[in-house]
Coordinates of C-alpha atoms and ligand atoms in Angstrom, one line a residue:
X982 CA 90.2 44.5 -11.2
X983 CA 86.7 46.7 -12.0
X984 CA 85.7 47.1 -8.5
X985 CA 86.8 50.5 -7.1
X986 CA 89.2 50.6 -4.4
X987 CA 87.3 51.5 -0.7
X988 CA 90.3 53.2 1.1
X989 CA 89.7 52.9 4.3
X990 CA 92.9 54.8 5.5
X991 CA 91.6 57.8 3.8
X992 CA 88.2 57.6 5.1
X993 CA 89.8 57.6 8.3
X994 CA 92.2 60.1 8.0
X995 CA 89.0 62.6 7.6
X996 CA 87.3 61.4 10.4
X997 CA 90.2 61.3 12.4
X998 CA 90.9 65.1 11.5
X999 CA 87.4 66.1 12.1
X1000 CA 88.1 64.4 15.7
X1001 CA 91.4 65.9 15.9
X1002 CA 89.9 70.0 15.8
X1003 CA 86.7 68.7 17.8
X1004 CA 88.6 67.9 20.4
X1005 CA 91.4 70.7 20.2
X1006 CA 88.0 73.6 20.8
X1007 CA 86.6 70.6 23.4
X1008 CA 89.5 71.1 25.6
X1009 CA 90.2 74.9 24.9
X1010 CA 86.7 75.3 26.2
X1011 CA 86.7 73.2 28.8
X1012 CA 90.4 72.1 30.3
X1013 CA 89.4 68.5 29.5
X1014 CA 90.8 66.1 27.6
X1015 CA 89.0 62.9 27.0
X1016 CA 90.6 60.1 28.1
X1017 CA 90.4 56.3 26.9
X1018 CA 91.3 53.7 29.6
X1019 CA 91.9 50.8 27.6
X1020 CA 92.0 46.4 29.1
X1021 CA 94.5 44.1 27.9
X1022 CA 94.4 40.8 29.5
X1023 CA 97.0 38.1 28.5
X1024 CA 99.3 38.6 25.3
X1025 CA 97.4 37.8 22.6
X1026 CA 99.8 39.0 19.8
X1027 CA 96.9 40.2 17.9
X1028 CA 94.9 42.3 20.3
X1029 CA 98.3 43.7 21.3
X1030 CA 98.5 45.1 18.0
X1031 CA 95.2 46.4 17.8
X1032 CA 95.4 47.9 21.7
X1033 CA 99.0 49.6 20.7
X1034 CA 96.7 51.3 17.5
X1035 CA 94.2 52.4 19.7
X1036 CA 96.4 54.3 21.9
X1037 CA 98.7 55.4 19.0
X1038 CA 95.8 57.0 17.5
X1039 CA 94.8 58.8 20.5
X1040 CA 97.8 60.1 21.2
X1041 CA 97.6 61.9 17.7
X1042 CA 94.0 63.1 17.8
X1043 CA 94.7 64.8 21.1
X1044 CA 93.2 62.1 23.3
X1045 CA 94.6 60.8 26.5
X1046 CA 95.2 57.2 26.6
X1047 CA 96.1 55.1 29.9
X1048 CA 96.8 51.0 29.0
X1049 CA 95.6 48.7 31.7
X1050 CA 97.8 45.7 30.8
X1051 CA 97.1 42.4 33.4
X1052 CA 98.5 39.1 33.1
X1053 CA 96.9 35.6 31.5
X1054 CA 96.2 34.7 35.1
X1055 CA 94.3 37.8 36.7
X1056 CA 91.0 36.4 37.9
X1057 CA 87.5 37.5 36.8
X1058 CA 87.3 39.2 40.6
X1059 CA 90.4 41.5 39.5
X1060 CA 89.2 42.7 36.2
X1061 CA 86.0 43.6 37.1
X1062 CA 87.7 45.3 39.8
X1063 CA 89.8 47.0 37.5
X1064 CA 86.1 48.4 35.6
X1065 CA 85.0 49.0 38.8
X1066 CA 88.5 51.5 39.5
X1067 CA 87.7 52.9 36.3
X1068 CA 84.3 53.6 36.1
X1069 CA 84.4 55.8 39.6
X1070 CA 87.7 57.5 38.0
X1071 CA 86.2 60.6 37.1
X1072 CA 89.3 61.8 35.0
X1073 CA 88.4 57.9 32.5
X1074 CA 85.8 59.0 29.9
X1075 CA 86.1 55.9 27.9
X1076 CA 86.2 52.3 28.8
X1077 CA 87.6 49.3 26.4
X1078 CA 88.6 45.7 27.4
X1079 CA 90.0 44.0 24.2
X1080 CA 88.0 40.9 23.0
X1081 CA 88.7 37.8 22.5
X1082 CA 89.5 37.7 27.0
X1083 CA 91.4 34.5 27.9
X1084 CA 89.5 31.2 27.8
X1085 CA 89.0 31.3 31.8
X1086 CA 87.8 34.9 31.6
X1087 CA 83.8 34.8 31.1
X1088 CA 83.5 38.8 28.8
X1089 CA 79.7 38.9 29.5
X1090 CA 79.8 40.2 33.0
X1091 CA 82.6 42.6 32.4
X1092 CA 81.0 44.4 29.4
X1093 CA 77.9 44.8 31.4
X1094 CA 79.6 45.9 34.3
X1095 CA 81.4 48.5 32.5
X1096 CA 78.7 52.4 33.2
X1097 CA 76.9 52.3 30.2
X1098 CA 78.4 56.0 29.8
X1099 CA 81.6 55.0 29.4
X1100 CA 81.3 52.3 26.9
X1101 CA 82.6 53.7 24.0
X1102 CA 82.5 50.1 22.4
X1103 CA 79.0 50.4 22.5
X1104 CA 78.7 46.8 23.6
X1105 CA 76.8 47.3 27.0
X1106 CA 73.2 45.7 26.5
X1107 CA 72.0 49.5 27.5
X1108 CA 73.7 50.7 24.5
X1109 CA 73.0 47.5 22.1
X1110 CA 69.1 48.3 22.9
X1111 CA 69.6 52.1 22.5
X1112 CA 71.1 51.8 19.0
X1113 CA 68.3 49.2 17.9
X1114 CA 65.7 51.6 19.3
X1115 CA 67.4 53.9 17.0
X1116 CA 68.7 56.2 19.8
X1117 CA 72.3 55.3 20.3
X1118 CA 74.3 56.7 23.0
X1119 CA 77.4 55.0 21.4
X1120 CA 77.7 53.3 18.0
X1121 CA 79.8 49.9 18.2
X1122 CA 82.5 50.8 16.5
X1123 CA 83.6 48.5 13.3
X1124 CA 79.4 48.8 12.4
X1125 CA 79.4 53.1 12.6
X1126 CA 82.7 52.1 10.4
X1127 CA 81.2 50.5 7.8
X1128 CA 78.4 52.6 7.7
X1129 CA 80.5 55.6 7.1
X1130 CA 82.5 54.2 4.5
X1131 CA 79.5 53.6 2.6
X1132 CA 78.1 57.2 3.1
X1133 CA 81.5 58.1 1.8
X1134 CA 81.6 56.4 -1.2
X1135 CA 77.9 57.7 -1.7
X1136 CA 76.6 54.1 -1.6
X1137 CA 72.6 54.1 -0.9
X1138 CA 71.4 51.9 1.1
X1139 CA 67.5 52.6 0.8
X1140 CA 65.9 48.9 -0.6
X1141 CA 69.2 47.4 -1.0
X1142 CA 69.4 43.5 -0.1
X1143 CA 72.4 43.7 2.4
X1144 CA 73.5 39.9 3.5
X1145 CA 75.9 40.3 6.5
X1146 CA 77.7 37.2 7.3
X1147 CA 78.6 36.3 10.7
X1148 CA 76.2 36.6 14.0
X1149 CA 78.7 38.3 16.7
X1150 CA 77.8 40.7 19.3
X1151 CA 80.7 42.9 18.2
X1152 CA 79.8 42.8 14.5
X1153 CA 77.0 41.1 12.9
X1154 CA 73.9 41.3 15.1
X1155 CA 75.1 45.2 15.7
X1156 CA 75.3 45.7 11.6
X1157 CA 72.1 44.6 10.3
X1158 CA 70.7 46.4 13.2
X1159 CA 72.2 49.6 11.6
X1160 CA 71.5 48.7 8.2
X1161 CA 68.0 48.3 9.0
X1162 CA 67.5 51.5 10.6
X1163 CA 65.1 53.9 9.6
X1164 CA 67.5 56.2 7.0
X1165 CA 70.1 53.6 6.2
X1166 CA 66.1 51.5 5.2
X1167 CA 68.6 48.2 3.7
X1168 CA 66.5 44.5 3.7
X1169 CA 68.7 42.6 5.8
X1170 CA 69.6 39.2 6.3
X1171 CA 72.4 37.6 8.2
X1172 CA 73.7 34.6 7.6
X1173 CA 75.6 32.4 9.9
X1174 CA 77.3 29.0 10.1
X1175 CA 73.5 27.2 10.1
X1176 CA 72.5 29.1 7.2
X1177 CA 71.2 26.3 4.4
X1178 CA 72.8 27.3 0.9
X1179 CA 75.0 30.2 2.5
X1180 CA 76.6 30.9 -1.2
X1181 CA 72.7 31.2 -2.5
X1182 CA 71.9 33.5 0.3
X1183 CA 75.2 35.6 -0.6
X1184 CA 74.5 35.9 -4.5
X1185 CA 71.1 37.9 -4.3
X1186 CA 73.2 40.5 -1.7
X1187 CA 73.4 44.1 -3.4
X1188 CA 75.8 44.6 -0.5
X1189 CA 77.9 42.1 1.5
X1190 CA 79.5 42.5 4.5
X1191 CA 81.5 39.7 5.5
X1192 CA 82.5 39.1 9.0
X1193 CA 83.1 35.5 10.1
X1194 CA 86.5 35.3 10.7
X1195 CA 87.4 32.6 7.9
X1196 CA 90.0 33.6 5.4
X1197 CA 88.6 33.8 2.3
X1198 CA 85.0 32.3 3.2
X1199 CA 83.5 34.5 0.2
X1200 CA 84.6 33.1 -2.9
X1201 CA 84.4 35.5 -6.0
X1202 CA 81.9 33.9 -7.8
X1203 CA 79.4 34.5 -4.8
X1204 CA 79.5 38.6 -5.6
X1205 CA 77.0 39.5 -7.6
X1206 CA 77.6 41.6 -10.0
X1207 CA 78.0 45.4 -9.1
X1208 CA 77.4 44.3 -5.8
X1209 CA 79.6 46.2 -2.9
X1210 CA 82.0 44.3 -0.7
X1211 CA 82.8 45.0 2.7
X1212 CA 85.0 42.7 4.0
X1213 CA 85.4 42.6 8.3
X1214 CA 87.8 40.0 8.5
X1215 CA 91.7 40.2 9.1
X1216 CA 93.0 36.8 9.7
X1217 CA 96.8 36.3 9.5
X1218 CA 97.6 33.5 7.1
X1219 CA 101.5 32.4 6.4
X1220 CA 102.3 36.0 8.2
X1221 CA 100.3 37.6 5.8
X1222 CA 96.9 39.6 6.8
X1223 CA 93.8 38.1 4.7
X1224 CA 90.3 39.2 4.8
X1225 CA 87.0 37.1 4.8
X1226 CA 86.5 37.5 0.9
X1227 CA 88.7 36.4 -1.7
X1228 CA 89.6 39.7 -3.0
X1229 CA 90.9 39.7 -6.6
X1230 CA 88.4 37.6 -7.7
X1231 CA 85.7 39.2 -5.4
X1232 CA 87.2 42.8 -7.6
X1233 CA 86.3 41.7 -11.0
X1234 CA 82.7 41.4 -10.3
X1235 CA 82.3 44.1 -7.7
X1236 CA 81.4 47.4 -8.0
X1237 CA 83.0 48.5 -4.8
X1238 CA 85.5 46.5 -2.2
X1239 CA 87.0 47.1 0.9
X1240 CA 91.1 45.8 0.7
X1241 CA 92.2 44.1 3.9
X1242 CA 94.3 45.7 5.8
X1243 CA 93.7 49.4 5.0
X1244 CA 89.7 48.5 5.3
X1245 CA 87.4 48.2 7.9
X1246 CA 90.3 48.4 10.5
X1247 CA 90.9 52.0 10.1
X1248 CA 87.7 53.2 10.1
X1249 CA 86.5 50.9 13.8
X1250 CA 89.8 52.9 15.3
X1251 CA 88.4 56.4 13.8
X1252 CA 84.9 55.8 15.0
X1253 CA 86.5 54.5 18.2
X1254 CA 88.2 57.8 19.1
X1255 CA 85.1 59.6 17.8
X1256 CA 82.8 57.9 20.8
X1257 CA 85.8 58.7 23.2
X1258 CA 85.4 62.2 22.5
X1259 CA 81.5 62.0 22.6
X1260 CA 81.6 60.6 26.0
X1261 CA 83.9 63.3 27.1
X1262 CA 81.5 65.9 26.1
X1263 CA 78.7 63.8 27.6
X1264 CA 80.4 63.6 31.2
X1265 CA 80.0 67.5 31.7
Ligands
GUN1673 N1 88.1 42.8 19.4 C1 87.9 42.8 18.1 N2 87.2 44.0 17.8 C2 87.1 44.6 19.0 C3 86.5 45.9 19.3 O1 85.9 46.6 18.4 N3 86.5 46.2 20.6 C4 87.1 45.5 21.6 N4 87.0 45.9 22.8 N5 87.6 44.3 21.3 C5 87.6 43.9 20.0

């Protein structure tokens, strides 16, 4: 392997301590501690992972966390009334219902009725046209990640042909739009499953950022060489946890890569509790 290691557990250890004294002289000034309310609807034994992380972190970064945990059968009535509950709960500074919802669950008119002040996802289409205005309120979270991880490593963006892979709300569409911004100043294109000659497209990338939620989908001989991989995915195959690019031979021809786990997933649960804390201060 050439490509140096992207550690995303260290990255987000520092952010997570920066979060960690913020908050401590937050509430010393002001009594409050911010407080995440987080969804879970059904048992998806994924996203119960990923919800448990959430609140673990919190818990260590001096955050309050509250889990909302319904059944596979609540109705779309009782979960929005649950955002409802918690968006006039003055004590709830952050907001999160857990994606992928259950089939009969329809996610678009819970995220929007979530306050836009409280959506530390950053998924609200207030908060999706403030960051592409380049005026966020809240960052989307696995995005801000990347984007920190590449500050970190001192990776310029300015010029650089980033291809990101995958079109989702939570991902995609929200990371070109951040790589395109005015400082970050990346050419962007995003590819998606009607893209003609995808492993063309993915060759001329300085920087990829794969997030389509195939194991493997970027094979290693589609990485440019000295090209930086950033790699979104974390798809459990044969119990183990694979990302969307094949790694070891994706790391003899990249300059940089992201390992999977110890990635990208850190870094969306740092930037996560970071917004948590932002809407705290912003509620006062
Ligand atoms: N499912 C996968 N990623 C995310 C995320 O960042 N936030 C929420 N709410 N659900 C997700």
């Amino acid at each position: 392997m050439s490509a140096k290691l992207i550690d995303g557990k260290l990255i987000s250890a520092s952010v997570r301590q920066q979060v960690t004294d913020d908050t401590a002289a937050f509430t010393a000034e002001t009594g409050v501690t911010p407080h995440l309310a987080a969804v879970l609807v059904g048992d998806d034994p994924a996203s119960q992972v990923y919800v448990r992380n959430k609140e673990r972190a919190c818990g260590k970064c001096g955050l309050k966390s509250t889990l909302h945990r319904l059944s596979d059968q609540t109705t779309q009535q009782q979960l929005m009334d649950l955002v409802a509950e918690l968006n006039a709960d003055e004590s709830v500074h952050g907001i999160l219902v857990q994606l992928p919802l259950p089939k009969h669950l329809d996610s678009t008119p819970v995220l929007d009725s979530i306050r836009p002040s409280k959506d530390v996802d950053g998924f609200h289409p207030e908060n999706v046209g403030l960051m592409l205005q380049g005026r966020p309120r809240f960052l989307p979270c696995t995005p801000h990640g990347v984007m920190k991880m590449l500050e970190h490593e001192n990776i310029d963006t300015a010029g650089k042909h980033a291809v990101v892979i995958g079109r989702s709300d939570i991902v995609g569409k929200p990371m070109a739009g951040l790589l395109v911004q005015k400082g970050a100043d990346a050419t962007v294109t995003i590819c998606h499953s009607r893209t003609t000659d995808i492993a063309a497209v993915i060759r001329q990338a300085d920087i990829v950022v794969a997030a389509v939620g195939i194991p493997e989908f970027v094979k290693g001989d589609m990485i440019k060489p000295g090209a930086v991989a950033i790699d979104v995915g974390i798809n459990r195959v044969n119990d183990k946890l694979v990302g969307d690019v094949e790694f070891s031979a994706a790391a003899e021809r990249a300059s940089a890569i992201t390992p999977v786990p110890g990635g990208v997933g850190p870094m969306t649960i740092a930037m996560l509790l970071r917004n948590t804390l932002e809407a705290a201060k912003q509620s006062l």
